[in-house]
PDB file of N, CA and C in Angstrom:
ATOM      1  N   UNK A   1    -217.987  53.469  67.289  1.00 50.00           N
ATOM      2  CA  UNK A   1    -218.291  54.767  66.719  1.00 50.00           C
ATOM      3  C   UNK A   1    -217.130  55.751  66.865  1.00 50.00           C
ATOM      4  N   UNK A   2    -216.259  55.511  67.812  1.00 54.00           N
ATOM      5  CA  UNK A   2    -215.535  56.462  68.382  1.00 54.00           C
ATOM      6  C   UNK A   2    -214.029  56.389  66.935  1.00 54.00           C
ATOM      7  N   UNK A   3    -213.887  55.357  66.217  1.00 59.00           N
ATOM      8  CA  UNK A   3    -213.049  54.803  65.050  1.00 59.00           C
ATOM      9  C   UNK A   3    -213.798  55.544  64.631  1.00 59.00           C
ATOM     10  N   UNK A   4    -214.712  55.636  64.019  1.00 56.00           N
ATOM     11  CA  UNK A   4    -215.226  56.263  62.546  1.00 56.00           C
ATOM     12  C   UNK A   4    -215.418  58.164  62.583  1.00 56.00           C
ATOM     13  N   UNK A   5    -215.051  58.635  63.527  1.00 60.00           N
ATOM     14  CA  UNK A   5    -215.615  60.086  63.969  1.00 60.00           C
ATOM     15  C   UNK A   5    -214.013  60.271  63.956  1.00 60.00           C
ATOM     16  N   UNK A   6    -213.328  59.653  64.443  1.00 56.00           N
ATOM     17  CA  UNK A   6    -212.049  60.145  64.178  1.00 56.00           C
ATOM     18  C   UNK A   6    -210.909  59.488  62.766  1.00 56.00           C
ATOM     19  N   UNK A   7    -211.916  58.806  61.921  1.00 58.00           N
ATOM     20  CA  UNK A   7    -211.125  58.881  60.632  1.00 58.00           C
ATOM     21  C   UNK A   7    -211.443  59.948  59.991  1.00 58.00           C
ATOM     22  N   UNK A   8    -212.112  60.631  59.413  1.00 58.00           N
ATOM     23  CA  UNK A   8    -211.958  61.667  58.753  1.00 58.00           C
ATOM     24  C   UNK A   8    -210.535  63.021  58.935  1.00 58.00           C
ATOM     25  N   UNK A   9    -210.525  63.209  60.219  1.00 62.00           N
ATOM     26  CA  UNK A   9    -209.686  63.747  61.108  1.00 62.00           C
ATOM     27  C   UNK A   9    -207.767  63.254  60.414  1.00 62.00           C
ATOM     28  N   UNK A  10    -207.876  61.919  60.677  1.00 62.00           N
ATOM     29  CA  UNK A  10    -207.002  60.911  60.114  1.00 62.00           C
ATOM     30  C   UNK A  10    -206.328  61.395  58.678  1.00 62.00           C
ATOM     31  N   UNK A  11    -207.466  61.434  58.087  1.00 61.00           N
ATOM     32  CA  UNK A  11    -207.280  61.857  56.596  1.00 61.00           C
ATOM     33  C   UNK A  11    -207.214  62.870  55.988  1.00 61.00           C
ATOM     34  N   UNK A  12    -207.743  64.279  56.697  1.00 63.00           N
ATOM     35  CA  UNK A  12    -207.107  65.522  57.027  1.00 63.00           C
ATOM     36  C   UNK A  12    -205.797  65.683  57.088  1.00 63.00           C
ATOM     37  N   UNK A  13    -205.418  65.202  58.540  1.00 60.00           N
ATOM     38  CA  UNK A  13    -204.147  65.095  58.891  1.00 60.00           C
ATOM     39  C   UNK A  13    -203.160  64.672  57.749  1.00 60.00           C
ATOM     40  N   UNK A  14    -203.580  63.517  56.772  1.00 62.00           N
ATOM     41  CA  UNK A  14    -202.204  63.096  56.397  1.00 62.00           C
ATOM     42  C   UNK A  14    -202.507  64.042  54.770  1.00 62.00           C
ATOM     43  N   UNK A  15    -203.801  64.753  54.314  1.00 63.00           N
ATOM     44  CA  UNK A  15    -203.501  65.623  53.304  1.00 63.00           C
ATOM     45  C   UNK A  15    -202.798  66.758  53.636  1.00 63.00           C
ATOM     46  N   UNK A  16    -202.643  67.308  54.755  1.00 62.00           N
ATOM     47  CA  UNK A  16    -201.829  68.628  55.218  1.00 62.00           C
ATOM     48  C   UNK A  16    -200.732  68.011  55.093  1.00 62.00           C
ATOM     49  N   UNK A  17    -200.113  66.526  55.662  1.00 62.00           N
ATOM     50  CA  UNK A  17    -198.576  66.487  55.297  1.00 62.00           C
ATOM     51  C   UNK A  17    -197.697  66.159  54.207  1.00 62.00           C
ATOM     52  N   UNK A  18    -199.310  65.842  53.271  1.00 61.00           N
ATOM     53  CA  UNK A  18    -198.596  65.603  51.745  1.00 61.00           C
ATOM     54  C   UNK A  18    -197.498  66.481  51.494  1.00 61.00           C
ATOM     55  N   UNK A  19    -197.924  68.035  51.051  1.00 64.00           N
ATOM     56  CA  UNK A  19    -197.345  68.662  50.267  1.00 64.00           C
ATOM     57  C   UNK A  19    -196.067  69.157  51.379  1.00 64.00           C
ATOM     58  N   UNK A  20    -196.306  69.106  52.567  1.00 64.00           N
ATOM     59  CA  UNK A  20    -194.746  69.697  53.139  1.00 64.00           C
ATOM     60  C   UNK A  20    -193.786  67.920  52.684  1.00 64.00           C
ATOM     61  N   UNK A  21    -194.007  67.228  52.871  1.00 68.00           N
ATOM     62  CA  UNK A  21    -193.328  65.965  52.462  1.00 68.00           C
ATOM     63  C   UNK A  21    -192.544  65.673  51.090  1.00 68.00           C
ATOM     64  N   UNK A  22    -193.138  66.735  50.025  1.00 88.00           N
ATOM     65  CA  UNK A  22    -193.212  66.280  48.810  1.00 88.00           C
ATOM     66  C   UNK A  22    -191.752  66.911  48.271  1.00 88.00           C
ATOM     67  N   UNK A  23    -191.378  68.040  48.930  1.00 89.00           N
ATOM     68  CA  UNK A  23    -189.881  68.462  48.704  1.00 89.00           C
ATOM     69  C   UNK A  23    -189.082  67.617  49.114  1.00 89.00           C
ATOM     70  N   UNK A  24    -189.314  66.873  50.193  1.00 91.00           N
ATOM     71  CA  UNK A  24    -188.416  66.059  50.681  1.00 91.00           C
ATOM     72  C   UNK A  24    -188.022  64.738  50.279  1.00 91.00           C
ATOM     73  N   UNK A  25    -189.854  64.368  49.473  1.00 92.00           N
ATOM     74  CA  UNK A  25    -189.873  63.241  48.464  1.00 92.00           C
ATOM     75  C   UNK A  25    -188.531  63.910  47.298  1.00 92.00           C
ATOM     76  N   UNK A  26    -188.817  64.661  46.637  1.00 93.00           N
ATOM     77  CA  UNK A  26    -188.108  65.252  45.700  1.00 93.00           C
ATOM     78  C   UNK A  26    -186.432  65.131  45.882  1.00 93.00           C
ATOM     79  N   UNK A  27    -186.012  65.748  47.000  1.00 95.00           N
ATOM     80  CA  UNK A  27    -184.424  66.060  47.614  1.00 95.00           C
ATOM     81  C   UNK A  27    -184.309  64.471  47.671  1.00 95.00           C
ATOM     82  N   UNK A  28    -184.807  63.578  48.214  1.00 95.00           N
ATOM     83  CA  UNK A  28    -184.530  62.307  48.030  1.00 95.00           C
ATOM     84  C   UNK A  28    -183.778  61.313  46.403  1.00 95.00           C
ATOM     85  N   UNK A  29    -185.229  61.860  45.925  1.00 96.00           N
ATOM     86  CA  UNK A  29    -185.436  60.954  44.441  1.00 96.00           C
ATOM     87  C   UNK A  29    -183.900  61.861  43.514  1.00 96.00           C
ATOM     88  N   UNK A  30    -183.573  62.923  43.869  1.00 97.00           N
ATOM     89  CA  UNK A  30    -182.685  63.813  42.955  1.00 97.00           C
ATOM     90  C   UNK A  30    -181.059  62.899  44.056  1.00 97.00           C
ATOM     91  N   UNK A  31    -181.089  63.015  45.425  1.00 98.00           N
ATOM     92  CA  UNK A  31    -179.930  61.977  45.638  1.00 98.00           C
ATOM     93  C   UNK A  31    -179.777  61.124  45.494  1.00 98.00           C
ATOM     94  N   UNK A  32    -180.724  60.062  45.504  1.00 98.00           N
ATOM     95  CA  UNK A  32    -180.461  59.133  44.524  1.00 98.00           C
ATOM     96  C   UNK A  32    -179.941  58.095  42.870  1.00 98.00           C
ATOM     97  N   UNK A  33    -180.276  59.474  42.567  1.00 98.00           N
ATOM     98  CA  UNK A  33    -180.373  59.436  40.817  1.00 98.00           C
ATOM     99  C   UNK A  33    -179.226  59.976  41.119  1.00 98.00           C
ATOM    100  N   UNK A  34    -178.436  61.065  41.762  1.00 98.00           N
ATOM    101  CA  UNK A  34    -177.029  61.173  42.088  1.00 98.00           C
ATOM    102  C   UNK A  34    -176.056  60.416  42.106  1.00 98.00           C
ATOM    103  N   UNK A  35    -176.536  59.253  43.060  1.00 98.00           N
ATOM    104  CA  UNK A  35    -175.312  58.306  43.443  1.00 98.00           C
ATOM    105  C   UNK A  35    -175.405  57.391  42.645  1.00 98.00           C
ATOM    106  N   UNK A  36    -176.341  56.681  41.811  1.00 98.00           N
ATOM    107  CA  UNK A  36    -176.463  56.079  40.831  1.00 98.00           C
ATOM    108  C   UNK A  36    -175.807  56.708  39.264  1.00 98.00           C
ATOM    109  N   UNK A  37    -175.706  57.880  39.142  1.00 98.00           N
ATOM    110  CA  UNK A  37    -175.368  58.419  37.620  1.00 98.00           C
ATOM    111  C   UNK A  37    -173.460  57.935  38.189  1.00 98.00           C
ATOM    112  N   UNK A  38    -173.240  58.659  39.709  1.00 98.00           N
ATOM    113  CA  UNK A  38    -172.003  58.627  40.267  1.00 98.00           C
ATOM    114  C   UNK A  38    -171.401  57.275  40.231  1.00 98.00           C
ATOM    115  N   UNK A  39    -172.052  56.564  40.615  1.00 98.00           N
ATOM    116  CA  UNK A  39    -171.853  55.026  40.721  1.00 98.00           C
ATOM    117  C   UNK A  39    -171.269  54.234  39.060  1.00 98.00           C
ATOM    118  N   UNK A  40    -172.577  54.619  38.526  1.00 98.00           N
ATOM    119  CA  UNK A  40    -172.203  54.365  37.102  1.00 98.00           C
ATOM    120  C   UNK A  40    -170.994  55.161  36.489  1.00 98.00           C
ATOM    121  N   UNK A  41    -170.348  56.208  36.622  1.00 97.00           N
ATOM    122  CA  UNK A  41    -169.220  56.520  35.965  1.00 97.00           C
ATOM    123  C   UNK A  41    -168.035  55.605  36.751  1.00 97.00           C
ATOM    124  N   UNK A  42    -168.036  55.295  38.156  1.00 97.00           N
ATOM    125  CA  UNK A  42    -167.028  55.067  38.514  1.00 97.00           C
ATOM    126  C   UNK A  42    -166.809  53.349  37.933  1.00 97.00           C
ATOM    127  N   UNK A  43    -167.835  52.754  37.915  1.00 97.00           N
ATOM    128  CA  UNK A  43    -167.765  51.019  36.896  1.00 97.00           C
ATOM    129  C   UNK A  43    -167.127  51.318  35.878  1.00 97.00           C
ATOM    130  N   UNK A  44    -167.882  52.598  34.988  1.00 96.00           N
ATOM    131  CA  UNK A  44    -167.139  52.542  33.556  1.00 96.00           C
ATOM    132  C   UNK A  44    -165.563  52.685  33.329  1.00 96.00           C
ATOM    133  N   UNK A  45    -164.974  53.326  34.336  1.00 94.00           N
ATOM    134  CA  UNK A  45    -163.562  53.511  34.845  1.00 94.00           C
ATOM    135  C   UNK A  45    -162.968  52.592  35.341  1.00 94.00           C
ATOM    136  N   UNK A  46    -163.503  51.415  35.927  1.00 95.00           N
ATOM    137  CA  UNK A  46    -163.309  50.508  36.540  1.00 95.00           C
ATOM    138  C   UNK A  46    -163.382  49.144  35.333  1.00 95.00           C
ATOM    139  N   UNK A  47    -164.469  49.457  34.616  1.00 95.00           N
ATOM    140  CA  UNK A  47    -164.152  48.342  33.019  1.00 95.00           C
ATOM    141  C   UNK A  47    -163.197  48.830  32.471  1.00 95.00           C
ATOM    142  N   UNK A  48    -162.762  49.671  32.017  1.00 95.00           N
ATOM    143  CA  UNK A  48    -161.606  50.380  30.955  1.00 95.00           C
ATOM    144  C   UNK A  48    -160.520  49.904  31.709  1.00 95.00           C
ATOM    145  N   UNK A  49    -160.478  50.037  32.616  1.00 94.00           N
ATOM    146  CA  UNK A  49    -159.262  49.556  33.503  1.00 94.00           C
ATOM    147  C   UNK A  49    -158.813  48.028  33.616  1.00 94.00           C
ATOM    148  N   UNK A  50    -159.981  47.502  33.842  1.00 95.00           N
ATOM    149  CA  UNK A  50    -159.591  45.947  33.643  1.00 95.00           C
ATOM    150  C   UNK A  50    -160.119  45.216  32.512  1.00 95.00           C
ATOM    151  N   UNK A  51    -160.272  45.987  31.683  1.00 95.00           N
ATOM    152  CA  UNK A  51    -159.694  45.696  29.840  1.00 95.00           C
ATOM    153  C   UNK A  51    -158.398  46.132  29.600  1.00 95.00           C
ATOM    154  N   UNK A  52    -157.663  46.792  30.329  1.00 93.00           N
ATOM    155  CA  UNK A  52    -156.507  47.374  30.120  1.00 93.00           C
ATOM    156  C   UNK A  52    -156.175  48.518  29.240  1.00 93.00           C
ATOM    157  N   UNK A  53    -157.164  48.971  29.634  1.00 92.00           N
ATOM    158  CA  UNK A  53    -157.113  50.610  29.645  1.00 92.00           C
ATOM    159  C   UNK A  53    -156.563  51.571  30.497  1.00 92.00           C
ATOM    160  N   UNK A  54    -156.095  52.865  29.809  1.00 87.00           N
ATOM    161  CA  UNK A  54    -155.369  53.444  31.076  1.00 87.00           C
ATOM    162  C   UNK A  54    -155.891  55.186  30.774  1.00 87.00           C
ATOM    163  N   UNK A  55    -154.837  55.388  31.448  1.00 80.00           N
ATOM    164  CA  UNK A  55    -155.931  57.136  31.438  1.00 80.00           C
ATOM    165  C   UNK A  55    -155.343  58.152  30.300  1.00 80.00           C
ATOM    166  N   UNK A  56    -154.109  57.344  29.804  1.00 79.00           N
ATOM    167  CA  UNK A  56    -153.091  58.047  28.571  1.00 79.00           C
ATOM    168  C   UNK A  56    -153.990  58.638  27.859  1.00 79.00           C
ATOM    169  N   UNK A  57    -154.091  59.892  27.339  1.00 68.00           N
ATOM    170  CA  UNK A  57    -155.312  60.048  26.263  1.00 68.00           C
ATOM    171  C   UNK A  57    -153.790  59.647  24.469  1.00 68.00           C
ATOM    172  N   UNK A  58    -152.797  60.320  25.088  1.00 63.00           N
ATOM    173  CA  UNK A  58    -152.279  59.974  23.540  1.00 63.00           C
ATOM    174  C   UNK A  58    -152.231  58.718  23.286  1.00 63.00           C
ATOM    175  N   UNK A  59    -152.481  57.757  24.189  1.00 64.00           N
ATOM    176  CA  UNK A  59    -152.354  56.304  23.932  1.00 64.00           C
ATOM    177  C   UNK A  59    -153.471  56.136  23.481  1.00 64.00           C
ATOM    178  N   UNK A  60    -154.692  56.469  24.165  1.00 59.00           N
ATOM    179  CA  UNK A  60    -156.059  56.364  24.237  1.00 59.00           C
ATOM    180  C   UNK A  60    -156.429  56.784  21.734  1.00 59.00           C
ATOM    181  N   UNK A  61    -155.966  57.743  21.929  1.00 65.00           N
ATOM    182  CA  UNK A  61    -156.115  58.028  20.507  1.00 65.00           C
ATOM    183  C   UNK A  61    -155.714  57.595  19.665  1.00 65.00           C
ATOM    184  N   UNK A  62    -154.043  56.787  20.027  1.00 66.00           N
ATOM    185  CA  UNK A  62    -153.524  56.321  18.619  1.00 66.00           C
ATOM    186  C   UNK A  62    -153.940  54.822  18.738  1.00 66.00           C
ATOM    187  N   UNK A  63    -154.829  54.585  19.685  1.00 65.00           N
ATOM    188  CA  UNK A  63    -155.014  53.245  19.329  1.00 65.00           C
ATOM    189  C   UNK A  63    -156.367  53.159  18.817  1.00 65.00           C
ATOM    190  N   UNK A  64    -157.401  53.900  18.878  1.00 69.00           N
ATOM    191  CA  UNK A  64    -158.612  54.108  18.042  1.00 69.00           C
ATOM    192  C   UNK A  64    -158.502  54.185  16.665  1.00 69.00           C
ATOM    193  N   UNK A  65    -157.250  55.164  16.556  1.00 74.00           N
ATOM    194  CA  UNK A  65    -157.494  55.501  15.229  1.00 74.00           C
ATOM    195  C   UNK A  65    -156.034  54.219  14.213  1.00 74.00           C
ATOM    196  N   UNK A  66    -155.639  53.442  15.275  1.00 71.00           N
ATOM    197  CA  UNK A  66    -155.182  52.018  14.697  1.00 71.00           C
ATOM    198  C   UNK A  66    -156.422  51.135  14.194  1.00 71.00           C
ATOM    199  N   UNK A  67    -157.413  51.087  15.273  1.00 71.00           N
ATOM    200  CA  UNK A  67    -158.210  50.002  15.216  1.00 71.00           C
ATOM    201  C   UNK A  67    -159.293  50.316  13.634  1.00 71.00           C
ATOM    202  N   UNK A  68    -159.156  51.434  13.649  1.00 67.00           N
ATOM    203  CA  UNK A  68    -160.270  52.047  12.491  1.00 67.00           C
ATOM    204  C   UNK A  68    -159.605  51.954  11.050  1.00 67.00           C
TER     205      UNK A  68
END
């Protein structure tokens, strides 16, 4: 009996810590999606590069507008 008188209590407890938690859920899910958007630019820099690409933009242009 002494389990069942103190679940309710239980479940109290963890609705009060939802919402202080939920910013922190948040600050999480937003660093994440950070280092992932971050992550992903630095590959795409990292393919261009070992296709042999370089950071020239006048190179970068006259060879687009060769290929076209």
């Amino acid at each position: 009996m002494t389990i069942l008188r103190h679940a309710p209590t239980a479940a109290g407890v963890a609705r009060e810590r939802a919402p202080a938690a939920s910013p922190l859920a948040l600050f999480s899910a937003n660093s994440a999606l950070l280092r992932v958007q971050s992550e992903r630019l630095v590959q795409r820099v990292n393919l261009r590069l070992a296709l042999g690409g370089g950071f020239d933009a006048a190179r970068t242009t006259a060879a687009v507008a060769h290929a076209e």
